[in-house]
Structure formats: structure tokens, C-alpha cells
XYZ file of C-alpha atoms in Angstrom:
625
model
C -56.797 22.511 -11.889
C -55.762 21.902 -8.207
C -52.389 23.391 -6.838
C -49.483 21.239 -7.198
C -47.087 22.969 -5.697
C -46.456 21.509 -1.907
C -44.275 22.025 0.844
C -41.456 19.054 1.166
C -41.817 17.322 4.975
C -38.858 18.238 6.625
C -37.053 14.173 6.868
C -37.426 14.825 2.884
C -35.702 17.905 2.822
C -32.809 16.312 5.015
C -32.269 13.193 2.841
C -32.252 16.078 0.029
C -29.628 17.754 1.894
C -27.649 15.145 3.315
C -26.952 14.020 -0.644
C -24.433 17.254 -0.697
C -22.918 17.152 2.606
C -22.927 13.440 3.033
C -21.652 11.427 -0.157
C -19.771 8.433 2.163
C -18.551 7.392 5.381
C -15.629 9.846 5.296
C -17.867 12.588 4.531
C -19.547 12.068 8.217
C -16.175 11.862 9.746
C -15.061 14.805 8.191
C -18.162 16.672 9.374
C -18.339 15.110 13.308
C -14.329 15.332 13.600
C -14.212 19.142 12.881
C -17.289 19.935 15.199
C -15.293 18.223 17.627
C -12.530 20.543 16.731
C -14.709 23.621 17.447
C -15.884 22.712 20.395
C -12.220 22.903 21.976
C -11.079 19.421 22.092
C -7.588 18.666 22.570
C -7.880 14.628 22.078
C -10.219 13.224 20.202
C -10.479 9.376 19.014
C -12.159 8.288 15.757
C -13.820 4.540 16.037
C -14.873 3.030 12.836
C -15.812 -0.497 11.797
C -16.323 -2.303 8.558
C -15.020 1.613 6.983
C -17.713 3.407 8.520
C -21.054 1.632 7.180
C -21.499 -0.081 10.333
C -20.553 2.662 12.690
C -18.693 5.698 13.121
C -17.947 7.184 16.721
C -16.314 10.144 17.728
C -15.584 10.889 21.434
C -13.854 14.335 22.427
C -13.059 16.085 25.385
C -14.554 19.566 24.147
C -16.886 21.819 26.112
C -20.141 19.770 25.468
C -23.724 20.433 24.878
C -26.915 21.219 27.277
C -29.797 18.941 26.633
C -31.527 22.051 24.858
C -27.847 22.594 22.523
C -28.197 19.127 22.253
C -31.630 18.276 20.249
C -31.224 21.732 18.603
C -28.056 20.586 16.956
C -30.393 18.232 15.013
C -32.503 21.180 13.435
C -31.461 21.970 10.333
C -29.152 25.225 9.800
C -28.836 25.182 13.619
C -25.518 26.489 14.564
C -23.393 28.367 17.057
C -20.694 29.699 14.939
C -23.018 32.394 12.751
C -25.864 35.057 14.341
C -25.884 37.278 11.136
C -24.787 37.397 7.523
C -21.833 39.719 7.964
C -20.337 36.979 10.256
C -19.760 35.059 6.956
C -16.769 37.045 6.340
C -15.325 36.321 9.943
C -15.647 32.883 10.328
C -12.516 31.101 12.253
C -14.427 27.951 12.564
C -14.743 24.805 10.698
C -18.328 24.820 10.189
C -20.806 27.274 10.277
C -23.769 26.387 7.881
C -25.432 24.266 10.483
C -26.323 21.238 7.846
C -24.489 18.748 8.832
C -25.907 16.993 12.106
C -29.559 16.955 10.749
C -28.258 15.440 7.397
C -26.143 12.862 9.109
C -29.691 12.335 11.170
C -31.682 12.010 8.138
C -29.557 8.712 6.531
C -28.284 6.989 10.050
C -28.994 5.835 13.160
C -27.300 8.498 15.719
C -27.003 8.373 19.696
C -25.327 11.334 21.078
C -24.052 11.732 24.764
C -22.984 14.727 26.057
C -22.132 16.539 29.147
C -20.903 20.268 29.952
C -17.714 20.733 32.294
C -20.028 22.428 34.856
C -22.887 19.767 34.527
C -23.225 17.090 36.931
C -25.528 14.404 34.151
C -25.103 14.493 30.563
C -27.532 13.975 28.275
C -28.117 10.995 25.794
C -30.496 11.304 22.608
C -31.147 8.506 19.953
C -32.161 9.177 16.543
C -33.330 7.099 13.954
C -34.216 8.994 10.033
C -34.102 12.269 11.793
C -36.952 11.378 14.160
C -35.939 10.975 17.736
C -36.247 7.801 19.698
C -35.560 8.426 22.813
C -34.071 11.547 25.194
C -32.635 11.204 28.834
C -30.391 12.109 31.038
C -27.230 9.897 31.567
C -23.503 9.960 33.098
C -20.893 10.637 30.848
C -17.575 12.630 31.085
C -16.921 16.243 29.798
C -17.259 16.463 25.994
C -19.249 14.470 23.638
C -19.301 11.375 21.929
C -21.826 10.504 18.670
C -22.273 7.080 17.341
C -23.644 6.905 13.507
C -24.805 3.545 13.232
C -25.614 1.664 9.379
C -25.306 4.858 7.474
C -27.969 4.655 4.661
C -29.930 2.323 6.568
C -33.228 3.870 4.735
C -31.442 4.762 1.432
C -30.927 1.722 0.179
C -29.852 2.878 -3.372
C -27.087 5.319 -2.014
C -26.011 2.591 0.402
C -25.967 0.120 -3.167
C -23.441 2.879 -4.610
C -20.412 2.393 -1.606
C -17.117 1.003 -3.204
C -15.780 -2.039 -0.835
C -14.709 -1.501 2.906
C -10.749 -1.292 1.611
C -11.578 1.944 -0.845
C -13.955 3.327 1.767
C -11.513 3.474 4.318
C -8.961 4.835 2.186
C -11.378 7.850 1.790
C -11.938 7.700 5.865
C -8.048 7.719 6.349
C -7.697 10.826 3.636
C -10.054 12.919 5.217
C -8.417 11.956 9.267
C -4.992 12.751 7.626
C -6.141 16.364 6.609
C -7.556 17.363 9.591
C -4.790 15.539 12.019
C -1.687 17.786 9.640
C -4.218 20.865 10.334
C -4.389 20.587 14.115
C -0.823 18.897 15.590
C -1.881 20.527 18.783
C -4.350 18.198 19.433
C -4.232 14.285 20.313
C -5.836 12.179 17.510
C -6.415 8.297 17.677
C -7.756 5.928 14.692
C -9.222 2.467 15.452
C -10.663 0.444 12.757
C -12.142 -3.119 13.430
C -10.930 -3.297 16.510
C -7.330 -2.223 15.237
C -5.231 0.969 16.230
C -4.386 2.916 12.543
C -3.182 6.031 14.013
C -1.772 7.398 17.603
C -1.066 10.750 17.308
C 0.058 12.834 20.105
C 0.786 16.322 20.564
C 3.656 17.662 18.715
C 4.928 19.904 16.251
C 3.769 20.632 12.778
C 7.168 18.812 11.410
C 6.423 15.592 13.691
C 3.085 15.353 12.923
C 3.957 15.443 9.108
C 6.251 12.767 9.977
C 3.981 10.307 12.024
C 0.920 10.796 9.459
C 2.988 10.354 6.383
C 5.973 8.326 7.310
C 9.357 7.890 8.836
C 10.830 8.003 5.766
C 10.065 11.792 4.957
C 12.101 13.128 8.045
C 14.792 13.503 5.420
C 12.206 15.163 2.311
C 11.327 18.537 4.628
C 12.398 21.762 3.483
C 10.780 24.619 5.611
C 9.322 27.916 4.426
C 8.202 30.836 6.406
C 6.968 34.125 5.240
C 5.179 36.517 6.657
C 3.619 39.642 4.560
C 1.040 42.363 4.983
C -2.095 39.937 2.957
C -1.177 36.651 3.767
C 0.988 34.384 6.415
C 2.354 30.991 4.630
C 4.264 28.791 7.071
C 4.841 25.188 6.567
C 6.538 22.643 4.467
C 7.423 21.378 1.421
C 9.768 18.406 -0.417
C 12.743 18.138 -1.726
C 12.634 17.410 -6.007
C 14.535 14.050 -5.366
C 11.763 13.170 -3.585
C 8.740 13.843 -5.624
C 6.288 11.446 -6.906
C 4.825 10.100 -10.209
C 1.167 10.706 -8.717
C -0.672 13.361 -6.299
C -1.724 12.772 -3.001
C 1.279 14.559 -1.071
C 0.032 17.868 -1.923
C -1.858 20.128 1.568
C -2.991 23.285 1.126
C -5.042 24.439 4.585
C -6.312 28.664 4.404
C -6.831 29.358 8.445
C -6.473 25.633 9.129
C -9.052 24.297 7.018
C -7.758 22.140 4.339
C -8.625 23.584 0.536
C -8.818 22.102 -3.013
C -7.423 25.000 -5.307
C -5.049 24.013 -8.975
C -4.441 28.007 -8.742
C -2.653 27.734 -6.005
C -1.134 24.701 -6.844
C 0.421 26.247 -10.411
C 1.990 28.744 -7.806
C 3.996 25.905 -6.208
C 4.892 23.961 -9.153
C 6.024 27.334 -11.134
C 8.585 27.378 -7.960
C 9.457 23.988 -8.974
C 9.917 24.995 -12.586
C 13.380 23.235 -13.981
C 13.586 21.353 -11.332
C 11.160 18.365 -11.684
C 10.080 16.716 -14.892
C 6.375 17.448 -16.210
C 4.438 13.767 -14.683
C 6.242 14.628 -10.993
C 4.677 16.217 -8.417
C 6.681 17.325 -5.090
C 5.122 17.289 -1.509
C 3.980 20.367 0.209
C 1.941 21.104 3.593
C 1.456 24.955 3.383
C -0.988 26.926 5.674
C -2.205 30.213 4.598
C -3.313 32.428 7.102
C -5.490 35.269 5.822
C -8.014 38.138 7.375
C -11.199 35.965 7.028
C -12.608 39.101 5.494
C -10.385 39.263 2.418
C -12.200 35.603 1.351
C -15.128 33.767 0.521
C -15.426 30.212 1.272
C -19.163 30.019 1.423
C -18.791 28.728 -1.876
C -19.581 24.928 -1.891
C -21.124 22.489 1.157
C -17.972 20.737 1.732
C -16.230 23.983 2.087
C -12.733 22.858 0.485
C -13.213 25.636 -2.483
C -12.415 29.521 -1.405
C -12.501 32.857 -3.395
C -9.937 35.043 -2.590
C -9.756 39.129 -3.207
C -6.107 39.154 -3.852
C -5.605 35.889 -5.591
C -2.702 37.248 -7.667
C -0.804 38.578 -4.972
C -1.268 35.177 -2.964
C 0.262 33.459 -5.935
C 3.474 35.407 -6.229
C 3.604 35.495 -2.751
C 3.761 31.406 -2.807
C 5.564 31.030 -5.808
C 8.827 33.369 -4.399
C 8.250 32.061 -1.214
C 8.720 28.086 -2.294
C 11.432 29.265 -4.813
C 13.619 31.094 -2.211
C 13.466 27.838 0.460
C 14.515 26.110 -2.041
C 18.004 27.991 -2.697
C 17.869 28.775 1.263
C 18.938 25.404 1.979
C 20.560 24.419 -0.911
C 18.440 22.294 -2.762
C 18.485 24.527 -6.077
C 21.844 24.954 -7.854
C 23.651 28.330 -7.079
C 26.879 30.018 -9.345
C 28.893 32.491 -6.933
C 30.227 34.627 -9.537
C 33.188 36.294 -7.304
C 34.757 32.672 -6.691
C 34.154 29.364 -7.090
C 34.033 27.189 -4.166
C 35.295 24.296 -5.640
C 38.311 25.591 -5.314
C 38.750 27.362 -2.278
C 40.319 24.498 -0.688
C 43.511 24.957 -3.516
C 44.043 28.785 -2.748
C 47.223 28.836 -0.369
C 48.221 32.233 1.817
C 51.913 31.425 1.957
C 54.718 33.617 0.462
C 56.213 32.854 -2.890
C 59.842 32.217 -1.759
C 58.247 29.676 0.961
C 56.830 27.454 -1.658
C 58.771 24.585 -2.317
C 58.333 22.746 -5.737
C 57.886 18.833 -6.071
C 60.349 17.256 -6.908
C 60.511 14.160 -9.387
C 63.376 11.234 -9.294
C 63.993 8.677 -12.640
C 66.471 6.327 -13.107
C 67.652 7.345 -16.581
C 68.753 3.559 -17.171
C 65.762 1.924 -16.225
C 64.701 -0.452 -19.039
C 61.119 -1.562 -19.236
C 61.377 -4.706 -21.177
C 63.988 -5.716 -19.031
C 63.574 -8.785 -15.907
C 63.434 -6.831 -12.374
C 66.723 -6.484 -11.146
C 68.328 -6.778 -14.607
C 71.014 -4.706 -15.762
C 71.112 -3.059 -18.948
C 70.920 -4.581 -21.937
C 72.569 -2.764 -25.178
C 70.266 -1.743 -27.687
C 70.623 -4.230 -30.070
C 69.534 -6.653 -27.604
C 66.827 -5.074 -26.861
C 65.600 -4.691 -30.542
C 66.234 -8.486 -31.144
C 64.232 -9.522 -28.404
C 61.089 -7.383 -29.513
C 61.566 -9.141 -32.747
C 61.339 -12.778 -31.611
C 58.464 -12.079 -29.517
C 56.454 -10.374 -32.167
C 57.586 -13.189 -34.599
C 56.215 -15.486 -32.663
C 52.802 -14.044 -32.193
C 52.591 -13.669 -35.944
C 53.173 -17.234 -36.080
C 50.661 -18.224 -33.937
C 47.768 -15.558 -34.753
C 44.838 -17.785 -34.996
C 45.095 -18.943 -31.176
C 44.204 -15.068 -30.238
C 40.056 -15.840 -31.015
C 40.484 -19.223 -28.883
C 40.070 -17.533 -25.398
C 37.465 -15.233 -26.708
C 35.562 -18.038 -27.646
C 35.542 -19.895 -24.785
C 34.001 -17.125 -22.267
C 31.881 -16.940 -24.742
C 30.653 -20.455 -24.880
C 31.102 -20.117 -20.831
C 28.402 -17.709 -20.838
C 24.784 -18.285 -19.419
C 22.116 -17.083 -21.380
C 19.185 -15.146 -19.161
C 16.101 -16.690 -19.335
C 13.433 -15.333 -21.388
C 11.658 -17.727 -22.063
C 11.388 -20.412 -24.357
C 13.107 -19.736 -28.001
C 10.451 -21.954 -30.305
C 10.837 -20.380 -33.585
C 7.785 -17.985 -34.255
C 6.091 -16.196 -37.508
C 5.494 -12.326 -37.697
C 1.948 -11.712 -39.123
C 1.647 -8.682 -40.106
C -0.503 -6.540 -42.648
C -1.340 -10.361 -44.253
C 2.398 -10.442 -44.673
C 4.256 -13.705 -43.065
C 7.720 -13.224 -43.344
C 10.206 -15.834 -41.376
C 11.568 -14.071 -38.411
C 15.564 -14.841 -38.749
C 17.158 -14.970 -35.271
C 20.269 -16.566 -36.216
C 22.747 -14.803 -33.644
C 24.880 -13.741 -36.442
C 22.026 -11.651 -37.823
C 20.598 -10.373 -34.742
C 22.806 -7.196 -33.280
C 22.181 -4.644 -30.705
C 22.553 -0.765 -31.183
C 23.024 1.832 -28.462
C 22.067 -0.789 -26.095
C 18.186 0.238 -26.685
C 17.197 -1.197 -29.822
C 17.249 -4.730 -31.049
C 18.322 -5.184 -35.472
C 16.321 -8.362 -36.779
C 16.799 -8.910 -40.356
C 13.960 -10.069 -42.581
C 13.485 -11.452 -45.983
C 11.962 -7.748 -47.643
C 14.509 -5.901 -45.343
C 15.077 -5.657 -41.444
C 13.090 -4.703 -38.362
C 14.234 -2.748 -35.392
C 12.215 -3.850 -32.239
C 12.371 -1.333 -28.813
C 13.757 -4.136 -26.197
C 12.042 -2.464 -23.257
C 8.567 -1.989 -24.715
C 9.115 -5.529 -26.363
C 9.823 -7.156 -22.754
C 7.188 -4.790 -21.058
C 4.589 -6.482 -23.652
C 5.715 -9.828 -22.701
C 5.220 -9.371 -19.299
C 2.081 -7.842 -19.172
C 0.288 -10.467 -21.660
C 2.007 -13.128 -18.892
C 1.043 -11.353 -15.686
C -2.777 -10.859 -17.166
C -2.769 -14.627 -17.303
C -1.662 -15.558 -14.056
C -4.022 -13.088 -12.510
C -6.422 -15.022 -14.263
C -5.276 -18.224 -13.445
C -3.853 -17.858 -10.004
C -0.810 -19.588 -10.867
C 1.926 -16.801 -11.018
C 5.303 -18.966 -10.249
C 7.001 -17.666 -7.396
C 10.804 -17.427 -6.456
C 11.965 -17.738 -2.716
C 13.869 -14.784 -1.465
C 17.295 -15.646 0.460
C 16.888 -13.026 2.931
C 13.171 -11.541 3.143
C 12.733 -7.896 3.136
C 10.535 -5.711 5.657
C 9.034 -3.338 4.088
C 7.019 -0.594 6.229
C 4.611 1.739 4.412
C 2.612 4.478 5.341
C -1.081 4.113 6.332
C -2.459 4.871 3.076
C -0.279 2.634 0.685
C -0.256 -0.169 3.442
C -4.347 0.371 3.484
C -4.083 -0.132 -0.654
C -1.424 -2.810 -0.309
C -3.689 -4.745 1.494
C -6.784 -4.775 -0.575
C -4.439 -5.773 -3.548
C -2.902 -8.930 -1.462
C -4.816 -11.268 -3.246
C -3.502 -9.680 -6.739
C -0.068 -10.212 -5.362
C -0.641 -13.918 -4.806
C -1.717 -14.556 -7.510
C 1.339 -13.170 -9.604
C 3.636 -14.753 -7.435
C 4.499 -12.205 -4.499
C 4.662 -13.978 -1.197
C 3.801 -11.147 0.943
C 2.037 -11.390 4.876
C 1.798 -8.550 7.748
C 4.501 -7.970 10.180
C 2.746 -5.612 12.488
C 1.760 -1.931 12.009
C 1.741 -0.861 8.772
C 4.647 -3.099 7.846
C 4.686 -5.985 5.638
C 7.129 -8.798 5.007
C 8.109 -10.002 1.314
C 9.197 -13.327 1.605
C 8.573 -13.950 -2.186
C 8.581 -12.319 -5.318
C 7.263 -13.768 -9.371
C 9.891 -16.019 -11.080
C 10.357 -12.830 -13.930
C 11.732 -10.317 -11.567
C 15.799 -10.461 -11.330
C 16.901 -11.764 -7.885
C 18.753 -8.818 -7.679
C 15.820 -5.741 -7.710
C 15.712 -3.713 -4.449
C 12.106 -4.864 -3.506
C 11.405 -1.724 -1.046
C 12.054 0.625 -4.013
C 10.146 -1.565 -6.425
C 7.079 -2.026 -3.794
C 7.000 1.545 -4.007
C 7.268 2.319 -7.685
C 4.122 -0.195 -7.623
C 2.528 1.466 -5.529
C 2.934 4.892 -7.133
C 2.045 3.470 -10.876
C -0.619 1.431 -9.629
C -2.114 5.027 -8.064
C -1.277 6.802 -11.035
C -3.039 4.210 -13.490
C -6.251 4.573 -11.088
C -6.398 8.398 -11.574
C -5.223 9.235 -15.428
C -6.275 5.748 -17.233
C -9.373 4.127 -14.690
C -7.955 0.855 -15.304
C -9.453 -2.242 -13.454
C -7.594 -3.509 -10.561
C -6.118 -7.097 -12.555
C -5.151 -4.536 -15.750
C -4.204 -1.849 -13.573
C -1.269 -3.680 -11.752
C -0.397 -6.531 -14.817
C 0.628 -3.265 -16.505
C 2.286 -1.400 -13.479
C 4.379 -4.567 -12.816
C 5.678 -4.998 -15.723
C 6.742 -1.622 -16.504
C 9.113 -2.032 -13.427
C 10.384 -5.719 -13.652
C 10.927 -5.055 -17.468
C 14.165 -4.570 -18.905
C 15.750 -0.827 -19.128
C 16.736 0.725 -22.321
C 20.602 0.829 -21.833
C 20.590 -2.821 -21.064
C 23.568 -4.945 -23.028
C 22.311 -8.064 -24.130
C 23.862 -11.163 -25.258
C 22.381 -13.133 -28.632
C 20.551 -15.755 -26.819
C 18.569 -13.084 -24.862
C 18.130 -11.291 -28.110
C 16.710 -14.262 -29.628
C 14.150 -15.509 -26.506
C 13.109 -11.690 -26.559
C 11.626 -12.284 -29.533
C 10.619 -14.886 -29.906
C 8.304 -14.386 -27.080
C 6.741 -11.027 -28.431
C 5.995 -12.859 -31.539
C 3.970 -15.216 -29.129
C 2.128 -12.282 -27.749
C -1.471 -11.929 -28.683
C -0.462 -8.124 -30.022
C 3.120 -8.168 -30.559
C 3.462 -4.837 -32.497
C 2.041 -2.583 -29.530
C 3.190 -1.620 -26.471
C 0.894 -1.513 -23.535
C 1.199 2.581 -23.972
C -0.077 2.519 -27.348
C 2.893 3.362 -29.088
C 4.732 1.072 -31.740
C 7.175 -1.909 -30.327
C 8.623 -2.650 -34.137
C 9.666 -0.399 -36.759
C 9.481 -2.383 -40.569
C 11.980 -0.724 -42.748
C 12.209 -2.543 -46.587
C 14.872 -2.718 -48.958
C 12.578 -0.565 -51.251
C 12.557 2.102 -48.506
C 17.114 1.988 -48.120
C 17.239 1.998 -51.621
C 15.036 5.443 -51.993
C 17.344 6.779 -48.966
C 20.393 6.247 -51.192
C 18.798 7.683 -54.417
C 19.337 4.314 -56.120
C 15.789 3.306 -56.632
């Protein structure tokens, strides 16, 4: 038997390789922008079009390559941040295994032009499935600038496997927000399709935080700074007001280079302990500084995992350090035990015998069922004229209901729907649903009291109207005929790059439920309509948000579909609250249209919208069966 054990050729090995370090476009950008970062750029633009599948181009200002640096750089575990083994455990760098150019190679079509500061030509290479094209010299200014052209070009099945241009470019724009918040001491800029995404100039840490996440979180910053003998944490994190239903606001970067760890991320929450409910999560951008020797982070390709030697002492360290910025500036309750401040303003210095009491005047004759201006009137006046009044009340008792009933009748019922009388199937039970408004009552404002023929049913008005709305929403979206109500006054809304990215690959979602929504330059967006079942009333910033959080949210606990995804998130926020008074003719359009629902009984969580309780069931309760 022959030997069948062979050598792989070497643009085999690379596609091999490139699987780990490149899974998508925003792994290549990821990889390029922090060479670009090593090499000692201080501006560097990012140039992407149709989210990176068509090309990717990064252009710095760094130190350059040689023509020889140059076509090494395509070798595989060619690098200038290692010599030996032992410099594994000093590595300041962001890369150092020397993988990624060659794998980039392997899958793409690559020109790189370079040129040294003290270098009159450049040098310009083409590559095409890690086999090079063409070499020359060229003119080019100082730095470098590579061009990946039709990633997976020659993998046709990994190129098959990309999510659409809006979910690719969300990736892209997650990875360019990590490394910008890492390095605010360099210039970043973000074109895609022809369209500026990010300017970002110099600045500090707390501007940069503000320009990559928002305006908006100027006022969410609470610094922390602490300095100790095994680790340096500097940066910032939110306020609990602030925090989210959903991750995504949560940077951890150990000696700049941004890290994945839930260890670390317990240590931050346990700060937050009290403070925040269990399904919120607060935004922090911490940076760890740490003797490169006292970690490993040669742990996975991508390099976002690290091993630490005193992971313990890091997490107190974070924990007590988040905890005491938080009652530095006053965002956790304090109790001063020697006084309370409340009343500091109330404590007066002044001498006993200079305090004056208040005085209090009365007119001892002053006769309150007398006319203004009146004198006197004995007694027995008085007395008499209390009794013809309340004689003549009794008299005429039955006119006391008349007013009552007529801001009753004056009353406009909200619109639920239409109120055709429905059946309640269940367990192969029909049962007439009685929604007589003198049978249908309302208790603690949360819970609606329907009586039935074999006893009564008590139906949860917000997961009843939530039901309702998603059932209705899922068939517009499948319709594309979501009614729509014109605002008055449209609002702008502006977003952040990420949620305005998402917003924007859901526009045709929002048509179709009835949002009349178009851009209004960068990253802002103009609602000029919302669907006919939201309340005129709803602050449409706040809900946009709240959509956009439960919409994220949904994606990363439940992996609902898109139409399912925001049918559900919608009507969770246009539904009506528990706490909510109703009047009888909502009560009754309420239910009528669950009972018109395809699954009336559960809510879109799962849980139980009605409660059946029988006469059978009161009568045990009272010991009378």
C-alpha cells in the first residue's frame, strides 16, 4: 500500500487558515485596520462598498513597507512584532501571529502600495488567490494603502454563507467602533458606498465615546480611575437610568486591544448589584492596562479571549472600582448618619430670645354660611337655614345621578376595534362571552372581570391588547397594508450609526405597518407617520428606541425572523399598560377582539392571557360544596 500521507500546497493551507482568521468582511477590516495601527498611523480612512464584498481599502499614514517587507508580509507567519517565543509574553502590539495578510491573500484579490518616509518610489504588488500578479515600483505617499477586492472570489460556498450587505455592515461598523474607542488619538474616517459613516478626529477618550456612540450619552458618563500595583483601569461607565434591555454598550480593551471576557463582565454588573433590574445591562468602556507578562492572549486567532494570572484580584479590583464611582458622584444612594441633609436648610444659628413666633389673626365672628359682607346672623337663623337647604335636597334626590349620567353618555369610547359579538372556544367548551357593561368591571386597573355562564373569567388587559396587536401587525406585514396616521408635527429623530444602520434595513418593515419614515441626513431620520393603533400622543423618539432595543433583544435571546421579530416588539410598546383605567366600551372592544384572535388564550410570551374560574371552584373556596 502506497503512502497517503502528503504535504498540503501552500494556497491550500491559506484557504485552511484564512477560515479562522477570516469569517467576513469585518474580519479583514479588523485585521488591515490594526496593522495600520502598528505601523504608527495617526489617520487612517476605511473605504468599503456593497459592506465589504466588493472591496475593502485601508489607506494610513504609518511608516510603510520596503518592496522586500512588502511581498514578505504575504508569507505566512511573517511578522515584525515577534523574533522568539518569550516575546509572547511582551507583546504591546495588535498582531503578532503573522496569519493574517497571507489568509486575506488566499480568498481575495489584494493590491498593496506602499512607500517608506525615507523612500523616494513606493512599491505596488497585486495578488490574486495568494499568487502574485504583478510587482513594481510606483509613486505613492508615506504609509500604505491595501485594496481587498471580491472577497471569496474562489470560495464560492463561504461567499454563499454572507448575510445581506445591511447585517454585514453592521458587523464592519462593530468591529471600526472597537478599535476607533481604543485609539482616540488617532484620526479615523468611514465611507461606505460612496457615503461618509464616521469622521473622527483626534480627541479625548470621553469625546470619542461621544462621537462613536452618540450625542445623547454626553449626559450617561460616569468616570472611574484607579490605579494599583497589578492592574491600571481608567475609563468609563453609565449611569443605571441609562442602561439598556440588550448588550452591545459593553467595552472591555486589556492594553488597548478590545476583549470578550463574561468574568470580567460579572465584576461590573456585581458593582451594579441593586441598582439595575436582572434583563438591564449598563454601558461601560474600561481599559485595563496590565504587565503583558502577567497574561496570555495567545489563546484564540482573533485574539479577543485572554488568560490572566491574577484573575481574582482583577475582579475585585473592577468590581470596588465601578462601585465606588458610582457613590463618588452620586449616582448610588448615600445615608449620612451624623445629620441629615434634608434638613440642613431648617437648622437656624440665632439666639432663643431673638426668635420671634408667628403670629395668627381670626375674626371670632366670622360666619361661614353667611353672604360676604354679611353681618351676623343669630343662631337660630343659622340652624333654620341649614334646614331648608337640606330639605330641599332630600326632596329632590333623584336629580343627583342626572349630571353623572350625562358625562357619561358625553364620553368617547377609544377605539379598539370593532365590538361584533364573539364565542370563546375553549377545551370543546362554547360558552357565550357576556359583555354587557353592567357585567364587565375592572380591578386594580390591570385585570379585566367577564362573567360567564359556568362562572367568570379574568382576562390580563395588557397581554390581551399585546395579542391583538401582534396577530394585526403579522398581517399587515404580510399584506403591506398597515393603515397609517399623519403626524401634526413630524419628529426628527437622530440615532447612532449602528441603530440608524439597523433602522434602515428594517424601512421596508416599517412601511408596511404603517410608519412613514425617510432620511434627513446623517444618521437622522424623519417620522412623518406612524400605524393607525399607536395613541397620537406616544413620544415617538422614546418609542423608536424601545423598538430598537426589543427588536435587538428578540434577535439575540429568541432568533426570531425579521416580520415576527418586530410584529411582536411593536406591539409590546404600542399596547396598553397595566395601570390603565378603562371605560366599558373599551372593555368590551378589548375583547371582543382577542376572541377574534387566531390564539386568544396566549400571550405572545407564552404565558396565559385568561384565567377560567367556575362556580364549582368559589363554591370549594367557601367550603360549601
Amino acid at each position: 500500500m502506497s503512502d497517503i500521507i502528503q504535504l498540503l500546497p501552500d494556497t491550500v493551507a491559506n484557504q485552511i487558515a484564512a477560515g479562522e482568521v477570516v469569517q467576513r468582511p469585518a474580519s479583514a477590516v479588523k485585521e488591515l485596520v490594526e496593522n495600520a495601527i502598528d505601523a504608527g498611523a495617526d489617520k487612517i480612512q476605511l473605504i468599503v462598498k456593497d459592506a465589504g464584498k466588493t472591496l475593502i481599502q485601508i489607506i494610513d499614514n504609518g511608516c510603510g513597507m520596503s518592496p522586500t517587507d512588502a511581498r514578505m508580509s504575504l508569507e505566512r507567519h511573517a511578522t515584525s512584532k515577534i523574533r522568539k517565543a518569550e516575546d509572547l509574553f511582551a507583546i504591546r502590539t495588535m498582531g503578532f501571529r503573522g496569519e493574517a495578510m497571507a489568509s486575506i491573500a488566499a480568498i481575495a484579490q489584494m493590491e498593496i502600495k506602499t512607500k517608506r518616509h525615507e523612500d523616494e518610489l513606493g512599491s505596488m504588488i497585486q495578488i490574486e488567490g495568494s499568487e502574485v500578479i504583478n510587482q513594481e515600483p510606483c509613486a505613492h505617499p508615506n504609509g500604505t494603502s491595501i485594496c481587498v477586492k471580491n472577497l471569496f472570489y474562489n470560495i464560492p460556498a463561504r461567499r454563499n454563507f454572507l448575510k445581506s450587505n445591511a447585517v454585514e455592515m453592521r458587523h464592519i461598523i462593530d468591529e471600526f467602533q472597537r478599535v476607533a474607542l481604543a485609539h482616540p488619538e488617532i484620526h479615523f474616517t468611514l465611507h461606505h458606498d460612496g457615503q461618509e459613516v464616521y469622521h473622527l478626529p483626534q480627541t479625548s477618550l470621553k469625546q470619542r465615546i461621544i462621537h462613536v456612540l452618540g450625542n445623547n450619552y454626553n449626559e450617561r458618563l460616569v468616570p472611574v480611575d484607579e490605579d494599583t500595583s497589578i492592574i491600571q483601569l481608567k475609563g468609563f461607565i453609565g449611569k443605571p437610568s441609562f442602561a439598556k434591555k440588550t448588550r452591545g454598550d459593553q467595552f472591555f480593551f486589556v492594553n488597548k486591544r478590545f476583549i470578550k471576557d463574561p468574568y470580567l463582565n460579572h465584576a461590573v454588573m456585581a458593582a451594579y448589584e441593586e441598582l439595575l433590574t436582572e434583563d438591564s445591562f449598563p454601558l461601560y468602556v474600561l481599559f485595563i492596562d496590565i504587565d503583558p507578562s502577567r497574561i496570555d492572549i495567545n489563546v484564540h486567532p482573533t485574539k479577543t479571549e485572554i488568560k490572566y494570572q491574577d484573575d481574582k484580584a482583577i475582579y475585585a479590583i473592577i468590581r470596588s472600582a465601578v462601585k465606588r464611582s458610582l457613590g463618588k458622584y452620586n449616582i448610588t444612594p448615600t445615608l449620612d448618619f451624623d445629620q441629615e441633609t434634608g434638613f440642613e436648610r431648617m437648622i437656624t444659628h440665632k439666639p432663643l430670645d431673638e426668635i420671634n413666633p408667628p403670629q395668627i389673626n381670626f375674626n371670632p365672628d366670622f360666619n361661614p354660611f353667611g353672604n360676604e359682607g354679611s353681618t351676623v346672623k343669630p343662631k337660630s337663623d343659622n340652624f333654620r337655614a341649614i334646614a331648608e337647604r337640606t330639605h330641599h335636597i332630600s326632596n329632590n334626590w333623584s336629580t343627583l345621578y342626572e349630571i353623572t349620567q350625562q358625562e357619561k353618555a358625553e364620553q368617547l369610547p377609544l377605539d379598539l376595534g370593532s365590538a361584533a359579538t364573539v364565542s370563546l372556544h375553549q377545551e370543546d367548551t362554547v360558552e357565550s362571552v357576556q359583555t354587557d357593561s353592567r357585567n364587565l368591571f375592572q380591578i386594580h386597573q390591570k385585570y379585566i372581570i367577564s362573567p360567564i355562564k359556568s362562572g367568570f373569567m379574568m382576562i390580563d388587559q395588557q397581554a390581551a391588547h399585546e395579542r391583538i396587536l401582534y396577530e394585526k401587525f403579522l398581517e399587515q406585514l404580510e399584506s403591506h397594508k398597515g393603515l397609517s396616521q399623519q403626524s401634526l408635527f413630524p419628529q426628527t429623530i437622530t440615532l447612532n450609526t449602528t441603530d440608524y444602520a439597523l433602522v434602515n434595513e428594517l424601512l421596508p418593515s416599517f412601511h408596511a405597518l404603517g410608519f412613514q419614515i425617510r432620511e434627513f441626513g446623517k444618521n437622522t431620520l424623519v417620522i412623518e407617520g406612524v400605524p393607525a393603533d399607536i395613541p397620537e400622543n406616544h413620544n415617538l423618539a422614546e418609542m423608536m428606541e424601545k423598538l430598537i432595543e426589543g427588536f435587538k433583544n428578540n434577535h439575540s435571546t429568541l432568533k426570531l425572523d425579521k416580520r415576527d421579530n418586530l410584529a411582536r416588539t411593536l406591539a409590546k410598546n404600542a399596547a396598553i399598560k397595566s395601570g390603565t383605567s378603562l371605560r366599558q366600551e373599551e372593555m368590551n372592544n378589548l375583547i371582543d377582539q382577542l376572541f377574534a384572535c387566531n390564539i386568544p388564550g396566549i400571550s405572545i410570551n407564552g404565558k396565559q392571557i385568561i384565567i377560567k374560574i367556575t362556580l364549582e371552584e368559589l363554591a370549594e373556596r367557601f367550603n360549601k360544596s
